[in-house]
PDB file of C-alpha atoms in Angstrom:
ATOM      1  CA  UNK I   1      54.998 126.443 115.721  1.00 83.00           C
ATOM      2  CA  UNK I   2      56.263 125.375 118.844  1.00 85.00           C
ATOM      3  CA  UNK I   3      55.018 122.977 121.486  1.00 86.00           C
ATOM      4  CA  UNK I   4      54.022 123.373 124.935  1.00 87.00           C
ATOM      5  CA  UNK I   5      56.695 122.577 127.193  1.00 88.00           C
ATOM      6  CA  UNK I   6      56.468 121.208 130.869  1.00 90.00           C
ATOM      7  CA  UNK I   7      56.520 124.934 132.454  1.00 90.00           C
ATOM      8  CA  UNK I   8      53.903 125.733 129.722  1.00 91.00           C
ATOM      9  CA  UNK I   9      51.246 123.416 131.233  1.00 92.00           C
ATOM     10  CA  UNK I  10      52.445 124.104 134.752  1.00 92.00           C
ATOM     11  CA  UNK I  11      51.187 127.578 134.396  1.00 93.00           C
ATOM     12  CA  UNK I  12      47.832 126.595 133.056  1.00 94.00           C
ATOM     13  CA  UNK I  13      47.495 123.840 135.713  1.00 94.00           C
ATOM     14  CA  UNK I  14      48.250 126.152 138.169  1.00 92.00           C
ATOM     15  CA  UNK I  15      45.771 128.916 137.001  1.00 94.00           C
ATOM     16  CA  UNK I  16      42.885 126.353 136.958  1.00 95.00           C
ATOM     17  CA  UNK I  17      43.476 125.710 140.427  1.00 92.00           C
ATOM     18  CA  UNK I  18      44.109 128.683 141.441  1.00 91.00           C
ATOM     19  CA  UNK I  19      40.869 129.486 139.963  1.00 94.00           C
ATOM     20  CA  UNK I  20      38.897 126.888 141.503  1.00 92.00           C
ATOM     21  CA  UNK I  21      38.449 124.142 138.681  1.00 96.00           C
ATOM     22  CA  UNK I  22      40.330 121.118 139.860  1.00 96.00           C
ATOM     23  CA  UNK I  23      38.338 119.417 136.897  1.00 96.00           C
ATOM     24  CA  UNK I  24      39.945 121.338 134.445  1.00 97.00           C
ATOM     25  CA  UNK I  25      43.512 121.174 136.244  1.00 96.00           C
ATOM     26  CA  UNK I  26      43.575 117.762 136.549  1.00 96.00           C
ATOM     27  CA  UNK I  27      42.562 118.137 132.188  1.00 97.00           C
ATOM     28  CA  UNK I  28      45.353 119.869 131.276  1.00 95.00           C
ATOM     29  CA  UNK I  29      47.919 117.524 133.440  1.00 94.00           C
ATOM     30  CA  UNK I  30      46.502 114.722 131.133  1.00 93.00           C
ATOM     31  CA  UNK I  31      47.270 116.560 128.210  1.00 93.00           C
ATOM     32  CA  UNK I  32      50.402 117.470 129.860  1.00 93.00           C
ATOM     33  CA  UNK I  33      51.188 113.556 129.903  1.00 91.00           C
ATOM     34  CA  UNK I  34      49.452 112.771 126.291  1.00 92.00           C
ATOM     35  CA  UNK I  35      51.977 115.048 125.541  1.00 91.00           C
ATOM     36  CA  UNK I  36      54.846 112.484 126.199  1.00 91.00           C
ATOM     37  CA  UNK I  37      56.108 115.321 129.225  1.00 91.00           C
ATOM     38  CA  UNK I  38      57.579 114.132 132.202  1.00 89.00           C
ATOM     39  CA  UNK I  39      55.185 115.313 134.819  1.00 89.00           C
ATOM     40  CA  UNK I  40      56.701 117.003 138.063  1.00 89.00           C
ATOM     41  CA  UNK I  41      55.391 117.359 141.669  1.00 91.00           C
ATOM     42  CA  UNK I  42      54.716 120.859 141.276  1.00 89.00           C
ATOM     43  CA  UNK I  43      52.338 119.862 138.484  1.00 90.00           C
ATOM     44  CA  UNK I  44      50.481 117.326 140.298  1.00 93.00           C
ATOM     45  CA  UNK I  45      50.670 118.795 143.541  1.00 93.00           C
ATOM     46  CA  UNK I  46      48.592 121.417 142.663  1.00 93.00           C
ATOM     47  CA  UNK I  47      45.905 119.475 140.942  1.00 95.00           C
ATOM     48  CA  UNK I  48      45.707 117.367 144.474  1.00 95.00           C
ATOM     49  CA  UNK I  49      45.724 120.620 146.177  1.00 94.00           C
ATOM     50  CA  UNK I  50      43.064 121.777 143.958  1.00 94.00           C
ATOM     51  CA  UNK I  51      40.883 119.145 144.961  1.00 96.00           C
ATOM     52  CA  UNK I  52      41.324 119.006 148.572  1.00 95.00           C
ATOM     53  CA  UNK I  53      40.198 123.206 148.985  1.00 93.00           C
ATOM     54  CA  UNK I  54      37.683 122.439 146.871  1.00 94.00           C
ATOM     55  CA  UNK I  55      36.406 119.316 149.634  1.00 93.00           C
ATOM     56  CA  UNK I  56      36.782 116.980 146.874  1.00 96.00           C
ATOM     57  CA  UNK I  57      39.371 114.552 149.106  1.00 97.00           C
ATOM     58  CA  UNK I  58      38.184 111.362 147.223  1.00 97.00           C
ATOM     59  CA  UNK I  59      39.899 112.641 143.683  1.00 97.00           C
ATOM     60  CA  UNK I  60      42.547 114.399 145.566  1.00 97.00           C
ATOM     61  CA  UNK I  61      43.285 110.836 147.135  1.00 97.00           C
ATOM     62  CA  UNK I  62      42.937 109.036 144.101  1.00 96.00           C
ATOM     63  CA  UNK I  63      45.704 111.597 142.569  1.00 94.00           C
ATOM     64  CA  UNK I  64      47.909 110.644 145.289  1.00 95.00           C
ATOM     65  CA  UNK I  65      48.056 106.873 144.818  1.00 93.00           C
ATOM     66  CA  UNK I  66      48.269 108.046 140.429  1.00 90.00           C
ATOM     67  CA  UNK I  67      52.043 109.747 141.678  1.00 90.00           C
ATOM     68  CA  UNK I  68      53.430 106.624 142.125  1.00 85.00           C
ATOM     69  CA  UNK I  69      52.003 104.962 138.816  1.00 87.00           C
ATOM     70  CA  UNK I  70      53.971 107.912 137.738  1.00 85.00           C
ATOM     71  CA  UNK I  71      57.442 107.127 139.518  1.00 88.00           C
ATOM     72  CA  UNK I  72      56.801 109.775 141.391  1.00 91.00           C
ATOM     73  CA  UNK I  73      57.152 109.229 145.036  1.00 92.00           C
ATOM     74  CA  UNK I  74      54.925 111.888 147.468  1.00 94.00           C
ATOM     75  CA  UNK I  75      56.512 114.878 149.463  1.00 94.00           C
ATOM     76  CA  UNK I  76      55.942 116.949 152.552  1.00 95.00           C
ATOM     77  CA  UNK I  77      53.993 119.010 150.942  1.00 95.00           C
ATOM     78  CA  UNK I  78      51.800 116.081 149.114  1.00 96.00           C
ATOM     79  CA  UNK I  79      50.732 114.672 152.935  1.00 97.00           C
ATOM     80  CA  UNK I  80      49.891 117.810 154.392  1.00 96.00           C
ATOM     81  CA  UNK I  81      47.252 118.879 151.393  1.00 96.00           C
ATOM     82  CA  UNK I  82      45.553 115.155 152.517  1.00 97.00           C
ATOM     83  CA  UNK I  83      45.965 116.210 156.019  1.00 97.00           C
ATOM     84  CA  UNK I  84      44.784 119.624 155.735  1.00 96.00           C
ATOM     85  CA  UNK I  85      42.129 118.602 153.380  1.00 96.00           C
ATOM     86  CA  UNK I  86      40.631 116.098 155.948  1.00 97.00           C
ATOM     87  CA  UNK I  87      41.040 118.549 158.940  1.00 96.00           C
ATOM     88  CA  UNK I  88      39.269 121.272 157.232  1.00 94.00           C
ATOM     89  CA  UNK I  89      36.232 118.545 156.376  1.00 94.00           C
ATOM     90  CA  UNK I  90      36.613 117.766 160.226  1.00 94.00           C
ATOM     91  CA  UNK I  91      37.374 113.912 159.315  1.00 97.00           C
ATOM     92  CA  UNK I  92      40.362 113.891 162.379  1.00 96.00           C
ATOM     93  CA  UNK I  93      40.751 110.075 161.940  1.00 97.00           C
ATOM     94  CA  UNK I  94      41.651 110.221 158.008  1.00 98.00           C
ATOM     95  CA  UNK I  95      43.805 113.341 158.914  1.00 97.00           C
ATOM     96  CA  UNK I  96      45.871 110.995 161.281  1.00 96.00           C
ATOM     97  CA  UNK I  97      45.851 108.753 158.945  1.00 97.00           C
ATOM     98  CA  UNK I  98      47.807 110.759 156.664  1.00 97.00           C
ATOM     99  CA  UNK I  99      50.294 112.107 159.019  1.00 96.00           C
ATOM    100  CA  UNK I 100      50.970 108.691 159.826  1.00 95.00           C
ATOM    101  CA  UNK I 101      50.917 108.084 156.051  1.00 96.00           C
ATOM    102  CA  UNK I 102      54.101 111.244 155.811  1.00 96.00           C
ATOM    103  CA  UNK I 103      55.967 109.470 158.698  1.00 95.00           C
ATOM    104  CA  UNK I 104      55.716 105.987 157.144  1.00 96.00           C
ATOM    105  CA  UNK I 105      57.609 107.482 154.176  1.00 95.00           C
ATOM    106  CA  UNK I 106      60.289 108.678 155.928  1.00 95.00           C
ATOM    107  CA  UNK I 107      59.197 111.985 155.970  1.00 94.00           C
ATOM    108  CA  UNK I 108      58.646 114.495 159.225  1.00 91.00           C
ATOM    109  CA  UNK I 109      56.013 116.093 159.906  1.00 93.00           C
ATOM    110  CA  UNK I 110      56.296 119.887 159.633  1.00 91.00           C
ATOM    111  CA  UNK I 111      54.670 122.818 161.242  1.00 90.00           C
ATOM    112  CA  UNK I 112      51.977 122.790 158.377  1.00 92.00           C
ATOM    113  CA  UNK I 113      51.104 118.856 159.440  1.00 93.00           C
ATOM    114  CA  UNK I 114      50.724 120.016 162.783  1.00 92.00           C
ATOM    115  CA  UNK I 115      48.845 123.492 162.486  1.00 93.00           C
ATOM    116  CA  UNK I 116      46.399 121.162 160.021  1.00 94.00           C
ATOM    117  CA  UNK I 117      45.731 118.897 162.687  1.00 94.00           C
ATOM    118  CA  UNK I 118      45.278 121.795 165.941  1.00 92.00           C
ATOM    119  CA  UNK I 119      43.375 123.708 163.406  1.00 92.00           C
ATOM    120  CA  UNK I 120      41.008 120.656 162.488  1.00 94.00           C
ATOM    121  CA  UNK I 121      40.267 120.020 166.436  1.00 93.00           C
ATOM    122  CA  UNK I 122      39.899 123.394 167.412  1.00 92.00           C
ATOM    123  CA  UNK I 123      37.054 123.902 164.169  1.00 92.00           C
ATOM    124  CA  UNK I 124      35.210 120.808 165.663  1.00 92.00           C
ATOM    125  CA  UNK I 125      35.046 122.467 169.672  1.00 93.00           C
ATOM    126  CA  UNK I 126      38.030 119.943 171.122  1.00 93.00           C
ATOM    127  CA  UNK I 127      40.384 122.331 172.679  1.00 89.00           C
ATOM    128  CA  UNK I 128      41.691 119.273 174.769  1.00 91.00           C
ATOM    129  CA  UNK I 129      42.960 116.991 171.438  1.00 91.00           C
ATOM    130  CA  UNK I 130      44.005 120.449 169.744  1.00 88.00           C
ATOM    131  CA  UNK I 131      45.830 120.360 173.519  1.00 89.00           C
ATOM    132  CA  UNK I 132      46.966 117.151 173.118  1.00 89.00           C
ATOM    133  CA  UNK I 133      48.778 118.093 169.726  1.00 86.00           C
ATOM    134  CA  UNK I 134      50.697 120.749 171.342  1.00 87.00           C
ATOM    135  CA  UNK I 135      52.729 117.793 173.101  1.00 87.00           C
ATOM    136  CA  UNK I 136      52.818 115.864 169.657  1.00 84.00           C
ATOM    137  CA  UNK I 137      54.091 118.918 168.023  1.00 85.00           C
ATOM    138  CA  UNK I 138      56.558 119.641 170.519  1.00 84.00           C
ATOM    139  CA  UNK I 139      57.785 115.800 170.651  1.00 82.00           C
ATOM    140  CA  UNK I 140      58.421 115.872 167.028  1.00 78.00           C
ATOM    141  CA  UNK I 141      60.434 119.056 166.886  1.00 65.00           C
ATOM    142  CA  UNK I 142      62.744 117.447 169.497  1.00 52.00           C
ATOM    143  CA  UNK I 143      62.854 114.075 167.984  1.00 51.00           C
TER     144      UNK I 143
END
């Protein structure tokens, strides 16, 4: 018969997290790789995803560092799940972190990096550092 090709475990990786089980995402990306398949950012984007909506920013974390064991270097879109993830826990400082993380790579930060970071403040009551961000925000569209 045949055998699973890389878009044949995205779909199921995606479906798990789409479903909720980062557990059982982050399975079927190993068996993507026992596999011998070249694993993609889409794939292992959404298993870090996966963890961070599920508050589980430890694994997601530890998937992040795994991408470049994997010569596979971290997008836009890999940062902002660690920044949203963090701002949605209310952990601002790790959130920073990680947008400093996305700039240290070369990378800008986007209006998703941004909206993570207001949104975190303004859950925690700080109008005045969600504020703040505005000027941040602003200074890094001009930039």
């Amino acid at each position: 018969g045949e055998r699973p090709d890389v878009v044949s475990f995205t779909a199921v990786i995606s479906g798990c997290a789409r479903a909720g089980d980062p557990e059982q995402a982050a399975h079927w990306l190993g068996e993507l790789v026992r596999e011998g398949l070249k694993v993609d950012t889409i794939c292992i984007n959404s298993v870090i995803d996966s963890f961070a909506k599920a508050g589980k920013m430890d694994k997601a974390v530890s998937w992040i560092r795994n991408m470049r064991d994997m010569s596979i270097e971290p997008e836009e879109s890999t940062f902002n799940t660690a920044i949203s993830g963090f701002a949605a826990r209310g952990d601002m400082a790790s959130a920073a972190d990680w947008l400093q993380r996305l700039r240290d790579a070369g990378l800008r930060p986007n209006l998703r990096s941004h909206n993570a970071m207001l949104n975190g403040h303004a859950r925690l009551g700080r109008p005045a550092d969600a504020v703040a961000w505005l000027d941040v925000m602003a200074k890094d569209v001009v930039a």
